[in-house]
Amino acid sequence: MQKNRLEAFSDGVLAIVITIMVLELKVPHGNSLADLRPLLPVLLSYLLSFIYIGIYWNNHHHLLHAVRRVSGGIMWANLHLLFWLSLVPFVTAWIGENHSAQAPAAAYGAILLMAAIAYWILQKAIIAADGGDSLLAKAIGGDLKGNISPVLYLLAIAAAFYEPWISDAIYAAVAFIWLVPDRRIEKTLTDAGHPA
Amino acid sequence: MQKNRLEAFSDGVLAIVITIMVLELKVPHGNSLADLRPLLPVLLSYLLSFIYIGIYWNNHHHLLHAVRRVSGGIMWANLHLLFWLSLVPFVTAWIGENHSAQAPAAAYGAILLMAAIAYWILQKAIIAADGGDSLLAKAIGGDLKGNISPVLYLLAIAAAFYEPWISDAIYAAVAFIWLVPDRRIEKTLTDAGHPA
Amino acid sequence: MQKNRLEAFSDGVLAIVITIMVLELKVPHGNSLADLRPLLPVLLSYLLSFIYIGIYWNNHHHLLHAVRRVSGGIMWANLHLLFWLSLVPFVTAWIGENHSAQAPAAAYGAILLMAAIAYWILQKAIIAADGGDSLLAKAIGGDLKGNISPVLYLLAIAAAFYEPWISDAIYAAVAFIWLVPDRRIEKTLTDAGHPA
Amino acid sequence: MQKNRLEAFSDGVLAIVITIMVLELKVPHGNSLADLRPLLPVLLSYLLSFIYIGIYWNNHHHLLHAVRRVSGGIMWANLHLLFWLSLVPFVTAWIGENHSAQAPAAAYGAILLMAAIAYWILQKAIIAADGGDSLLAKAIGGDLKGNISPVLYLLAIAAAFYEPWISDAIYAAVAFIWLVPDRRIEKTLTDAGHPA
């Protein structure tokens, strides 16, 4: 039952995070289709973040599935993850309004990186609570996607100060990697639920 | 349990979508009843979208009832549907502020059309996960409402560029079709849960 | 299970309604305690509406407890109730910014009246779905509070055009009537869950 | 089941409270990293309040675990707690925009104090509903953290009118006290769930 409430609270926060981002899509003052043109980058950044939050929700779901005992550490590691994800609407709005600028592109990557680290900490907290023979520990071993994502985020942050569109391309590519099901490691991922 | 969380997350998103639309009803600066007059089209567009989200929630509810196994495809088809529905507050606000304009009326129909397509994809994903003898597959066969709604949306989008009020009338009519219970096909619909 | 989701969706909407009202409490530009003074009527109207939504949530909870079968009629009667309650933040903000004006005070009562009527319809829909020997039907019989509230709302709406503070006093009084537990009819109310 | 809905509603409200605070992080007009500098105090106050709401959610969770029967008193004591917590985003925004001002620092402490009192009342309501041999009553007996927090809030409120940064330091210290697990009384706390 304790686990139920952890899930319910996380679902609530993620549902709100994914939905309040749309409030950044300000209604245009004009009423022609051309007035939607300047909203396109905002819409695209919303779409990208929607997919990222969706990936996190999806994997969070699998990850908590593996939890047997909810410890205080798991509670706080989970809140820590939600904290970074709650900042996604902020960087999404910033990147949407300044889609070719350096700092917003780097900030977006920094939040994704912190969320990935928070997710990794949450995994460790679950394994620690489970004890030695954790199923999750084995599943995470060869987790290629989980290990490569932070490296790509770091690359994107660095690239932002040269060509911001490269960062955007990397963010889209990482989301794509996570979206496309990888048949060979699907079973492992289903158990481990490692996110972007 | 997996299904529970899919429902909980969808309920959360739909509850937020249906409620944040009311934030567009800006408090008037004046304090007389006449100051509410200009809000009437905004209130009407809110009412229409409230009914549409209500119809989707209602049918989504029935649809997930038919799910036996939550696959990755169902998860993403569901998020895809939520994405389009999350844009309803945006087009609702646009149509509310420009109730006799062409582009907003067409955009409203475009979002409804995309949501209807997303719902259709979600049905296919559920049938695919169920395998050959899907109950849902049979129920959808003669689904008149489900097939006619997209056609009416397309008509409304086209009509918007001539007479926007015709589009509004079509949107109201489609909502009405879905609201009025159709005794003959009620049982089929209850199983299939096809939305507007 | 169907009932669970109806409750979850209603809980979600009511939780959002009760929380977004606080967004009307705009952060003052100054930083002295005196800057909080003009917010007092906004805070008081927030408190009043918080209590009303709390009463509705509380009674809604008891009411759904009595539901045995969720019909389409119950679904829509419930959404109808949520629609009027979703307008509470709007009239709360209007009354908060114009606390001695006539039209806002009357509009506040009108929304409370519509919500009370919607609640009455929801009760009828539940009794209709239950069939002849509905426990709810018997409990509602001598429902003094439920019958007197709409009359008081009508009085308050009329009074608003003479002395708005009388309306405010009536709204506070009705909330008080519902808050104070009435030992004699508590058991009946617990079963019936009739709201303000 | 009644308890489930009380939890679900509380989770919903707390999830919204913790998430809407991020809306105060207004997207900067510029697009350089230097434009984030003025947001730092807003971000820090968000972080502090995020931790406080997290502590309350965590302890609320444990507290309701101890509930055997949900009385009307518990319902309203719970709503009373949610009311004060719903004002946290308001004082968080005020303190964020005026981080060295006296009144906001005092107001922040006042809301924390009222929330602590409301939590204490909720505990009493649960013990009253449980009857004489309440487990919770015993666990609360030597509750050092629960007794010292209100005293520290009062100190912080007083200090705000001399040196607001002292208040900020006290708020951070209280959050820290609650975050750091206290091995000796952990078991008691786990049962009692007393918050900051």
CSV table of C-alpha atoms in Angstrom, one decimal, chain A residues 3-4 7 10-12 14-16 18-20 22-23 25-33 35-36 39 43 46-47 50-51 54-55 57-58 60-62 64-65 179, chain B residues 1-6 8-10 12-13 16-17 20 23-24 70 72 75-76 78-80 82-84 86-87 89-90 93-94 97-98 101-104 106-107 161:
chain,number,residue,atom,x,y,z
A,3,LYS,CA,4.2,1.6,-2.7
A,4,ASN,CA,0.7,2.5,-4.2
A,7,GLU,CA,3.2,5.7,-7.4
A,10,SER,CA,4.6,10.4,-8.7
A,11,ASP,CA,1.9,9.9,-11.3
A,12,GLY,CA,0.2,13.1,-10.0
A,14,LEU,CA,4.3,13.8,-13.7
A,15,ALA,CA,0.8,14.3,-15.0
A,16,ILE,CA,0.9,17.9,-13.9
A,18,ILE,CA,3.5,17.1,-18.6
A,19,THR,CA,0.3,19.2,-18.8
A,20,ILE,CA,1.4,22.6,-17.4
A,22,VAL,CA,1.1,23.4,-22.6
A,23,LEU,CA,0.4,26.7,-20.7
A,25,LEU,CA,1.7,27.8,-25.7
A,26,LYS,CA,0.3,31.4,-25.4
A,27,VAL,CA,-2.8,32.0,-27.5
A,28,PRO,CA,-1.8,34.2,-30.4
A,29,HIS,CA,-3.2,37.7,-30.6
A,30,GLY,CA,-4.0,37.4,-34.3
A,31,ASN,CA,-6.5,34.9,-35.8
A,32,SER,CA,-4.8,33.8,-39.0
A,33,LEU,CA,-2.9,30.6,-39.5
A,35,ASP,CA,-0.1,33.7,-36.4
A,36,LEU,CA,0.7,30.1,-35.4
A,39,LEU,CA,4.6,29.1,-32.0
A,43,LEU,CA,5.3,23.4,-30.0
A,46,TYR,CA,6.8,20.9,-26.0
A,47,LEU,CA,6.6,17.8,-28.1
A,50,PHE,CA,6.3,15.6,-23.6
A,51,ILE,CA,8.2,12.5,-25.0
A,54,GLY,CA,6.6,10.1,-21.1
A,55,ILE,CA,9.8,8.0,-21.2
A,57,TRP,CA,6.9,8.0,-16.6
A,58,ASN,CA,7.1,4.7,-18.5
A,60,HIS,CA,9.5,4.9,-13.6
A,61,HIS,CA,6.5,2.6,-13.8
A,62,HIS,CA,8.8,-0.4,-14.5
A,64,LEU,CA,8.8,0.8,-9.1
A,65,HIS,CA,7.4,-2.5,-10.2
A,179,LEU,CA,11.4,5.4,-28.0
B,1,MET,CA,-1.5,-3.3,-11.6
B,2,GLN,CA,0.3,-1.9,-14.6
B,3,LYS,CA,-3.1,-1.1,-16.1
B,4,ASN,CA,-4.1,0.7,-12.9
B,5,ARG,CA,-1.2,3.1,-13.2
B,6,LEU,CA,-1.9,3.7,-16.9
B,8,ALA,CA,-4.3,6.8,-13.0
B,9,PHE,CA,-1.9,8.7,-15.2
B,10,SER,CA,-4.5,9.2,-17.9
B,12,GLY,CA,-4.6,12.8,-13.9
B,13,VAL,CA,-3.8,14.3,-17.3
B,16,ILE,CA,-5.8,18.7,-15.4
B,17,VAL,CA,-6.6,19.3,-19.1
B,20,ILE,CA,-6.9,24.3,-16.7
B,23,LEU,CA,-8.0,29.5,-16.4
B,24,GLU,CA,-8.8,31.1,-19.7
B,70,VAL,CA,-0.4,-3.4,-21.3
B,72,GLY,CA,4.8,-0.7,-24.8
B,75,MET,CA,1.6,2.9,-23.4
B,76,TRP,CA,2.8,5.1,-26.3
B,78,ASN,CA,-2.1,6.3,-25.0
B,79,LEU,CA,0.5,9.1,-24.5
B,80,HIS,CA,0.0,10.0,-28.2
B,82,LEU,CA,-3.0,12.5,-24.4
B,83,PHE,CA,-0.7,14.7,-26.3
B,84,TRP,CA,-3.4,15.8,-28.8
B,86,SER,CA,-3.5,18.3,-24.0
B,87,LEU,CA,-3.6,20.8,-27.0
B,89,PRO,CA,-7.1,24.0,-24.0
B,90,PHE,CA,-4.9,25.9,-26.5
B,93,ALA,CA,-8.7,29.5,-25.8
B,94,TRP,CA,-8.0,30.6,-29.4
B,97,GLU,CA,-11.2,34.8,-28.1
B,98,ASN,CA,-11.9,34.8,-31.9
B,101,ALA,CA,-12.6,33.7,-37.2
B,102,GLN,CA,-11.6,31.1,-39.8
B,103,ALA,CA,-8.2,29.8,-38.6
B,104,PRO,CA,-9.1,29.1,-35.0
B,106,ALA,CA,-10.2,25.1,-38.4
B,107,ALA,CA,-7.4,24.6,-35.8
B,161,PHE,CA,-12.6,28.9,-44.4
